[in-house]
Amino acid sequence: MLRELGFATMDELIDRAVPASIRLRKPLKLPPATGERESLAELKAIARRNSVLRSHIGAGYYGCVTPPVIQRNILENPGWYTAYTPYQAEIAQGRLEALLNFQTLVTDLTGLDIANASLLDEGTAAAEAMTVCFAARADATRNRFFVSDSCHPQTIEVVKTRAKPLGIEVAVGDERTTDFAGSGIFGALFQYPATDGEIRSFELDSLHAAGGLAVVAADLLALTLLRPPGEWGADIAVGSSQRFGVPMGFGGPHAAYFATRDSLKRHMPGRLVGVSHDAEGRSGFRLALQTREQHIRREKATSNICTAQVLLAVMASMYAVYHGPAGLRAIARRVHAQAQKLAAALARMGCAVSVKPVFDTIRVTVDSSRAILQSALTEGLNLRALDDRTVCIAVDETTDDLTPILRAFNAGKDPAFSIDEIVPSIVYGAELARISDFLTHPVFNHYHTETEMLRYIRRLEAKDISLTTSMIPLGSCTMKLNATSEMLPVTWPEIGALHPFAPVDQTPGYARIFSDLEQWLAEITGFAAVSLQPNAGSQGEYAGLLTIRNYHASRGEGHRNVCIIPQSAHGTNPASAAMAGFRVVAVRCLEDGDIDLPDLRAKAEAHARDLACLMVTYPSTHGVFEEGIQEVCQIIHSHGGQVYMDGANMNAQAGLCRPADIGADVCHLNLHKTFCIPHGGGGPGVGPIGVAAHLAPFLPQPGGQGGQVSAAPYGSASILVISWMYIRMMGAEGLKNATETAILNANYIAHRLGSLFPVLFQGKAGLVAHECILDLRRWKNFGIEVEDVAKRLMDYGFHAPTISWPVPGTMMIEPTESESRAELDRFCDAMISIHGEMKAVETGAMDRANNPLKRAPHTAAAVTADTWDRPYSRQTAAFPAPWLKEHKVWPSVARIDNVYGDRNLQCSCLPVEAFVEPSSD
């Protein structure tokens, strides 16, 4: 490959591709690389330092049973966890169907009209709900958001963090004594059931009469028994689906949910799966209302679409499919019965148990909470202290034996009676009891044996392209190998079974993992400190900007609110800046893709007094190592601003250069890109930030000044072991070699395809970084759109590269270091073959409207139909390359009609009749 590019050695290539002024001239100070077995043994020894006690802490995190058929075939299955966000709908129908099931589950249980395809966690979902209420308020002078003091404490903290940069005042109090009239409140958040377990009935008329919207954070399992929020006036419902078969994992990842009334659907954050039809008349799924995508709305976006937990939403939906409505009710009734039995037994023992209605959590007044918690520890239990004299006990699906809890309240002695004597009452009064049906769709009432469930999961998996099938060459998304050895620790009990608020002396193993990662990432980036809390790249962006904002405020410069962003920036950048309360000022880019330095200087000078920061991606979004990056940083610093570097392209830096050395003050890292956490079909992700020393005090971290951006102290803690394993196995030399190989692979593709599809941006040496942009714009003159090429690639067995971004009519290709030359050549051969089809259209040899590109992708149903009315052969349609005769992935639907889907919005499961095959007549 090097010889074909004209280089004798890898060093020669890198010396030409990466500017000498930013090169790291010393090896990274990381532990030496170790093998898979050695790394797993080392991590296992660390993880064993954690103590896995039975948790009765609750507060939004509960023990649950992950059905083995779901654990093995989804959570541990690369066919599910290595897939990409379902932007190419035709080869993502399996994930999209599972997400539609998730949306149906949520709308059914909450009693609301529409739900999205998941958010990050309950705290951030509540904060998103606040911003929806803020955006939808009729009176722009209203700036107060009420939060019930019965909400989970971590939720309150995240809401406060998100409110501050938007100028929203958060009022925490008791809704039962609050007068909403004339209060300036535009919305209110309530917990159902409350954090202490009480189930309150809410009177929302006064809030609505005052012009406010009601947000309810509700427990989905409880809603199988309790009256749903939508039936008693809630406008929005949020919460976590964690207890639907997703391990606690010391805080994540878990899929949050967000549901709302139809009137608010266009304000709804995140992704939304909808139903449309394809070119052959079948129903098909796709992401709906994509005008909300931040690449289009940019600084006008009220949310960031990269806030999803797809893999975990899929697991939760499959949990509901497997158990069905009857099974879910049975689980909920058993949980509630255990809580009732426990309350009755403690009362019989003379304890002061609250008599308020509950679902799974009871509240006990004691002489000393500390003494009770200590007594519980001797029984192998963790309870929760609300204050010095109040203890809460949560039971869950895994709670079998209540006796150890009773012993904790009885000086270690068994009670004088048998707990089996207690017959619990599990009937709620009419005011609270659910009477409406839910999950009536056949998908939730069919797959209740493991045989049927397994086949359903596999059937959906077969409809998708993942890294198990072929390379996914998405520019800016780094779809690289997620090694099996890195994934194994995720489901170890010492990693997956811990509650995020377990006592710190029970989690030294996690503390060591966090410490290692923080140190290693700081060394790789050159920064002084790292926060692991942000649980998505979008959250990392937001946290980094918030850190800058808080730093300026600490210096009496809170007026600095201008964020300069190049026009080529990721669409997430302006969306995050707007969420952080910054005013976005755009800077032009030159024809070669570089930042226009004179325009940058002019904008920095014009806004010098209010300049807060610059957001810049490096290598640039155009896939080039800009020579002037250090000058860019200097310009911003000279006017009192900070430099935020988007770390999406860190796969071109690791081991070769470092953001801090270049001049950045803060950088977020996508651990789900450079550091091997899999994309999971569109989530989970982890987006930690590294900062220079002067910003370290303002990092989001437990007990820090930076506030809380995620509900759990360490975000999606359980998947951090993936990146720990990756760095431990690679070592400094391995990371450097991976980066060099990624750059080689990108330049190899640019070399092979550049004569057919011009490479739009190149560095001064005629080279690209780790990705390249191919220009297809001239083909529009012949009726061929870049989307046609993307859909045609499906017929060759490939997921398309990133299309029409950052430049419309282009493809951005990132091969990563994980792909062999054979796979790179196979992709290039497919593109060359497609180019031949495009030339045939150009010359008139193929019809302009009826050709393999415009009719792609081709389904098995179309190719095997009795009639074939297309002016090209079935062989050309379905088997255009020789490798397809060995293995063929058939798109399960033809091209989806996006416009029809948005005009006829349907975002929950369709009736069975909708899936009847169209007539071939």
Short mmCIF file of N, CA, C and O in Angstrom, two decimals, residues 643-719:
data_model
loop_
_atom_site.label_atom_id
_atom_site.label_comp_id
_atom_site.label_asym_id
_atom_site.label_seq_id
_atom_site.Cartn_x
_atom_site.Cartn_y
_atom_site.Cartn_z
N VAL A 643 -10.09 27.59 23.63
CA VAL A 643 -10.21 26.75 22.43
C VAL A 643 -10.77 25.40 22.83
O VAL A 643 -10.17 24.67 23.64
N TYR A 644 -11.94 25.11 22.28
CA TYR A 644 -12.57 23.79 22.46
C TYR A 644 -12.29 22.97 21.21
O TYR A 644 -12.63 23.40 20.10
N MET A 645 -11.68 21.83 21.37
CA MET A 645 -11.41 20.95 20.24
C MET A 645 -12.37 19.77 20.26
O MET A 645 -12.47 19.06 21.27
N ASP A 646 -13.10 19.60 19.18
CA ASP A 646 -13.97 18.44 19.03
C ASP A 646 -13.09 17.23 18.75
O ASP A 646 -12.35 17.21 17.78
N GLY A 647 -13.18 16.23 19.60
CA GLY A 647 -12.31 15.06 19.48
C GLY A 647 -12.82 13.96 18.59
O GLY A 647 -12.33 12.83 18.66
N ALA A 648 -13.81 14.26 17.73
CA ALA A 648 -14.37 13.22 16.88
C ALA A 648 -13.31 12.58 15.99
O ALA A 648 -13.44 11.41 15.61
N ASN A 649 -12.27 13.34 15.64
CA ASN A 649 -11.25 12.83 14.75
C ASN A 649 -9.96 12.46 15.47
O ASN A 649 -8.87 12.50 14.90
N MET A 650 -10.08 12.10 16.74
CA MET A 650 -8.91 11.74 17.53
C MET A 650 -8.22 10.50 16.98
O MET A 650 -7.05 10.26 17.28
N ASN A 651 -8.91 9.72 16.17
CA ASN A 651 -8.30 8.52 15.60
C ASN A 651 -7.14 8.86 14.66
O ASN A 651 -6.39 7.98 14.28
N ALA A 652 -7.01 10.14 14.29
CA ALA A 652 -5.88 10.58 13.48
C ALA A 652 -4.80 11.24 14.33
O ALA A 652 -3.76 11.66 13.79
N GLN A 653 -5.02 11.37 15.63
CA GLN A 653 -4.06 12.04 16.50
C GLN A 653 -3.34 11.12 17.48
O GLN A 653 -2.17 11.34 17.78
N ALA A 654 -4.03 10.11 18.00
CA ALA A 654 -3.50 9.33 19.12
C ALA A 654 -2.09 8.81 18.82
O ALA A 654 -1.87 8.05 17.88
N GLY A 655 -1.14 9.24 19.62
CA GLY A 655 0.24 8.81 19.49
C GLY A 655 1.07 9.66 18.56
O GLY A 655 2.31 9.56 18.56
N LEU A 656 0.44 10.50 17.72
CA LEU A 656 1.17 11.35 16.77
C LEU A 656 1.21 12.80 17.20
O LEU A 656 2.20 13.50 16.96
N CYS A 657 0.13 13.29 17.78
CA CYS A 657 0.06 14.67 18.27
C CYS A 657 -1.00 14.71 19.36
O CYS A 657 -1.75 13.74 19.55
N ARG A 658 -1.05 15.83 20.09
CA ARG A 658 -1.98 15.90 21.22
C ARG A 658 -2.70 17.25 21.22
O ARG A 658 -2.09 18.31 20.99
N PRO A 659 -4.00 17.24 21.49
CA PRO A 659 -4.78 18.49 21.48
C PRO A 659 -4.19 19.58 22.36
O PRO A 659 -4.14 20.74 21.96
N ALA A 660 -3.77 19.23 23.57
CA ALA A 660 -3.24 20.25 24.49
C ALA A 660 -1.96 20.86 23.94
O ALA A 660 -1.74 22.07 24.06
N ASP A 661 -1.10 20.04 23.32
CA ASP A 661 0.14 20.56 22.75
C ASP A 661 -0.14 21.49 21.57
O ASP A 661 0.61 22.45 21.33
N ILE A 662 -1.21 21.21 20.84
CA ILE A 662 -1.57 22.04 19.69
C ILE A 662 -2.06 23.41 20.14
O ILE A 662 -1.88 24.41 19.45
N GLY A 663 -2.69 23.46 21.32
CA GLY A 663 -3.19 24.73 21.82
C GLY A 663 -4.60 24.70 22.35
O GLY A 663 -5.14 25.73 22.78
N ALA A 664 -5.23 23.53 22.34
CA ALA A 664 -6.60 23.42 22.86
C ALA A 664 -6.61 23.51 24.37
O ALA A 664 -5.66 23.09 25.05
N ASP A 665 -7.70 24.05 24.91
CA ASP A 665 -7.89 24.13 26.36
C ASP A 665 -8.79 23.01 26.88
O ASP A 665 -8.72 22.65 28.05
N VAL A 666 -9.65 22.53 26.00
CA VAL A 666 -10.56 21.45 26.36
C VAL A 666 -10.86 20.64 25.11
O VAL A 666 -10.90 21.19 24.00
N CYS A 667 -11.02 19.35 25.29
CA CYS A 667 -11.34 18.46 24.17
C CYS A 667 -12.20 17.32 24.68
O CYS A 667 -11.91 16.75 25.72
N HIS A 668 -13.26 17.02 23.95
CA HIS A 668 -14.02 15.83 24.33
C HIS A 668 -13.56 14.67 23.46
O HIS A 668 -13.11 14.85 22.33
N LEU A 669 -13.64 13.49 24.01
CA LEU A 669 -13.23 12.27 23.31
C LEU A 669 -14.44 11.37 23.13
O LEU A 669 -15.21 11.18 24.06
N ASN A 670 -14.58 10.83 21.94
CA ASN A 670 -15.65 9.85 21.71
C ASN A 670 -15.07 8.46 21.97
O ASN A 670 -14.42 7.88 21.09
N LEU A 671 -15.31 7.93 23.16
CA LEU A 671 -14.79 6.59 23.44
C LEU A 671 -15.44 5.55 22.54
O LEU A 671 -14.89 4.47 22.32
N HIS A 672 -16.63 5.87 22.01
CA HIS A 672 -17.31 4.97 21.08
C HIS A 672 -16.78 5.13 19.66
O HIS A 672 -17.33 4.54 18.73
N LYS A 673 -15.75 5.90 19.48
CA LYS A 673 -15.09 6.01 18.18
C LYS A 673 -13.64 5.57 18.33
O LYS A 673 -13.31 4.42 18.07
N THR A 674 -12.79 6.47 18.77
CA THR A 674 -11.36 6.18 18.85
C THR A 674 -11.04 5.05 19.82
O THR A 674 -10.12 4.28 19.58
N PHE A 675 -11.79 4.93 20.91
CA PHE A 675 -11.39 4.02 21.98
C PHE A 675 -12.32 2.82 22.11
O PHE A 675 -12.49 2.26 23.19
N CYS A 676 -12.95 2.44 20.99
CA CYS A 676 -13.49 1.09 20.77
C CYS A 676 -14.80 0.71 21.45
O CYS A 676 -15.26 -0.41 21.28
N ILE A 677 -15.44 1.60 22.20
CA ILE A 677 -16.78 1.27 22.66
C ILE A 677 -17.69 1.20 21.44
O ILE A 677 -17.69 2.13 20.62
N PRO A 678 -18.45 0.14 21.25
CA PRO A 678 -19.24 0.01 20.01
C PRO A 678 -20.40 0.99 19.96
O PRO A 678 -20.91 1.45 20.97
N HIS A 679 -20.81 1.29 18.73
CA HIS A 679 -21.88 2.28 18.53
C HIS A 679 -23.26 1.76 18.89
O HIS A 679 -24.17 2.54 19.13
N GLY A 680 -23.44 0.45 18.91
CA GLY A 680 -24.68 -0.13 19.40
C GLY A 680 -25.92 0.28 18.62
O GLY A 680 -27.01 0.36 19.17
N GLY A 681 -25.77 0.54 17.33
CA GLY A 681 -26.92 0.93 16.53
C GLY A 681 -27.33 2.38 16.73
O GLY A 681 -28.40 2.79 16.30
N GLY A 682 -26.48 3.16 17.38
CA GLY A 682 -26.81 4.57 17.62
C GLY A 682 -26.70 4.95 19.09
O GLY A 682 -27.24 5.96 19.51
N GLY A 683 -26.01 4.18 19.86
CA GLY A 683 -25.82 4.41 21.29
C GLY A 683 -25.74 3.05 21.96
O GLY A 683 -26.39 2.11 21.49
N PRO A 684 -24.91 2.84 22.97
CA PRO A 684 -24.36 3.85 23.87
C PRO A 684 -23.11 4.53 23.34
O PRO A 684 -22.50 4.10 22.38
N GLY A 685 -22.76 5.60 24.03
CA GLY A 685 -21.51 6.28 23.78
C GLY A 685 -20.99 6.82 25.09
O GLY A 685 -21.69 6.84 26.10
N VAL A 686 -19.74 7.24 25.09
CA VAL A 686 -19.16 7.92 26.24
C VAL A 686 -18.32 9.07 25.70
O VAL A 686 -17.54 8.88 24.77
N GLY A 687 -18.48 10.25 26.26
CA GLY A 687 -17.80 11.44 25.76
C GLY A 687 -17.04 12.20 26.82
O GLY A 687 -17.34 13.38 27.07
N PRO A 688 -16.02 11.61 27.46
CA PRO A 688 -15.28 12.32 28.50
C PRO A 688 -14.58 13.55 27.94
O PRO A 688 -14.35 13.66 26.73
N ILE A 689 -14.23 14.47 28.82
CA ILE A 689 -13.51 15.66 28.39
C ILE A 689 -12.19 15.77 29.14
O ILE A 689 -12.09 15.44 30.32
N GLY A 690 -11.17 16.21 28.41
CA GLY A 690 -9.89 16.55 29.01
C GLY A 690 -9.74 18.06 29.01
O GLY A 690 -10.19 18.73 28.07
N VAL A 691 -9.12 18.61 30.04
CA VAL A 691 -8.98 20.06 30.15
C VAL A 691 -7.59 20.43 30.64
O VAL A 691 -6.92 19.65 31.32
N ALA A 692 -7.19 21.66 30.31
CA ALA A 692 -5.96 22.23 30.84
C ALA A 692 -6.13 22.51 32.34
O ALA A 692 -7.26 22.55 32.85
N ALA A 693 -5.04 22.73 33.02
CA ALA A 693 -5.05 22.84 34.49
C ALA A 693 -5.98 23.94 34.98
O ALA A 693 -6.67 23.77 36.00
N HIS A 694 -6.04 25.07 34.27
CA HIS A 694 -6.86 26.18 34.76
C HIS A 694 -8.35 25.89 34.67
O HIS A 694 -9.15 26.56 35.31
N LEU A 695 -8.73 24.88 33.90
CA LEU A 695 -10.15 24.52 33.78
C LEU A 695 -10.53 23.35 34.68
O LEU A 695 -11.72 23.06 34.85
N ALA A 696 -9.55 22.67 35.25
CA ALA A 696 -9.82 21.45 36.02
C ALA A 696 -10.84 21.64 37.15
O ALA A 696 -11.69 20.78 37.39
N PRO A 697 -10.82 22.78 37.88
CA PRO A 697 -11.80 22.92 38.97
C PRO A 697 -13.25 22.96 38.50
O PRO A 697 -14.17 22.80 39.32
N PHE A 698 -13.47 23.15 37.21
CA PHE A 698 -14.84 23.34 36.71
C PHE A 698 -15.35 22.11 35.96
O PHE A 698 -16.38 22.16 35.30
N LEU A 699 -14.63 21.01 36.08
CA LEU A 699 -15.06 19.77 35.42
C LEU A 699 -16.33 19.23 36.07
O LEU A 699 -16.52 19.37 37.28
N PRO A 700 -17.19 18.59 35.26
CA PRO A 700 -18.31 17.86 35.88
C PRO A 700 -17.77 16.60 36.54
O PRO A 700 -17.21 15.74 35.87
N GLN A 701 -17.90 16.52 37.82
CA GLN A 701 -17.44 15.36 38.56
C GLN A 701 -18.11 15.36 39.92
O GLN A 701 -18.62 16.39 40.36
N PRO A 702 -18.19 14.21 40.56
CA PRO A 702 -18.85 14.16 41.87
C PRO A 702 -18.26 15.16 42.84
O PRO A 702 -17.05 15.20 43.07
N GLY A 703 -19.12 16.06 43.35
CA GLY A 703 -18.69 17.05 44.32
C GLY A 703 -17.94 18.23 43.74
O GLY A 703 -17.43 19.06 44.49
N GLY A 704 -17.85 18.33 42.41
CA GLY A 704 -17.09 19.41 41.79
C GLY A 704 -17.92 20.65 41.55
O GLY A 704 -19.14 20.67 41.76
N GLN A 705 -17.23 21.72 41.08
CA GLN A 705 -17.91 22.99 40.81
C GLN A 705 -18.65 22.98 39.48
O GLN A 705 -19.44 23.88 39.21
N GLY A 706 -18.37 21.99 38.64
CA GLY A 706 -18.90 22.02 37.28
C GLY A 706 -20.32 21.56 37.12
O GLY A 706 -20.85 21.54 36.01
N GLY A 707 -20.96 21.19 38.23
CA GLY A 707 -22.33 20.70 38.11
C GLY A 707 -22.36 19.27 37.61
O GLY A 707 -21.32 18.63 37.41
N GLN A 708 -23.54 18.76 37.42
CA GLN A 708 -23.73 17.37 37.04
C GLN A 708 -24.40 17.32 35.68
O GLN A 708 -25.47 17.88 35.49
N VAL A 709 -23.75 16.68 34.69
CA VAL A 709 -24.33 16.60 33.35
C VAL A 709 -24.97 15.26 33.07
O VAL A 709 -25.68 15.10 32.08
N SER A 710 -24.73 14.27 33.91
CA SER A 710 -25.34 12.95 33.78
C SER A 710 -25.89 12.53 35.14
O SER A 710 -25.43 13.00 36.18
N ALA A 711 -26.86 11.65 35.11
CA ALA A 711 -27.52 11.26 36.36
C ALA A 711 -26.58 10.50 37.29
O ALA A 711 -26.59 10.70 38.50
N ALA A 712 -25.75 9.61 36.73
CA ALA A 712 -24.84 8.83 37.56
C ALA A 712 -23.50 9.54 37.68
O ALA A 712 -23.06 10.23 36.75
N PRO A 713 -22.80 9.38 38.79
CA PRO A 713 -21.55 10.10 39.02
C PRO A 713 -20.50 9.87 37.94
O PRO A 713 -19.73 10.77 37.61
N TYR A 714 -20.47 8.65 37.39
CA TYR A 714 -19.50 8.34 36.35
C TYR A 714 -20.18 7.92 35.05
O TYR A 714 -19.64 7.12 34.28
N GLY A 715 -21.38 8.47 34.81
CA GLY A 715 -22.05 8.24 33.54
C GLY A 715 -22.25 6.77 33.24
O GLY A 715 -22.69 5.99 34.09
N SER A 716 -21.88 6.38 32.04
CA SER A 716 -22.05 4.98 31.60
C SER A 716 -20.83 4.16 32.02
O SER A 716 -20.01 3.73 31.19
N ALA A 717 -20.74 3.94 33.32
CA ALA A 717 -19.52 3.39 33.92
C ALA A 717 -19.17 2.00 33.40
O ALA A 717 -18.00 1.68 33.19
N SER A 718 -20.17 1.14 33.21
CA SER A 718 -19.86 -0.26 32.93
C SER A 718 -19.15 -0.47 31.61
O SER A 718 -18.42 -1.45 31.43
N ILE A 719 -19.33 0.45 30.65
CA ILE A 719 -18.67 0.23 29.36
C ILE A 719 -17.30 0.91 29.29
O ILE A 719 -16.61 0.79 28.27
#
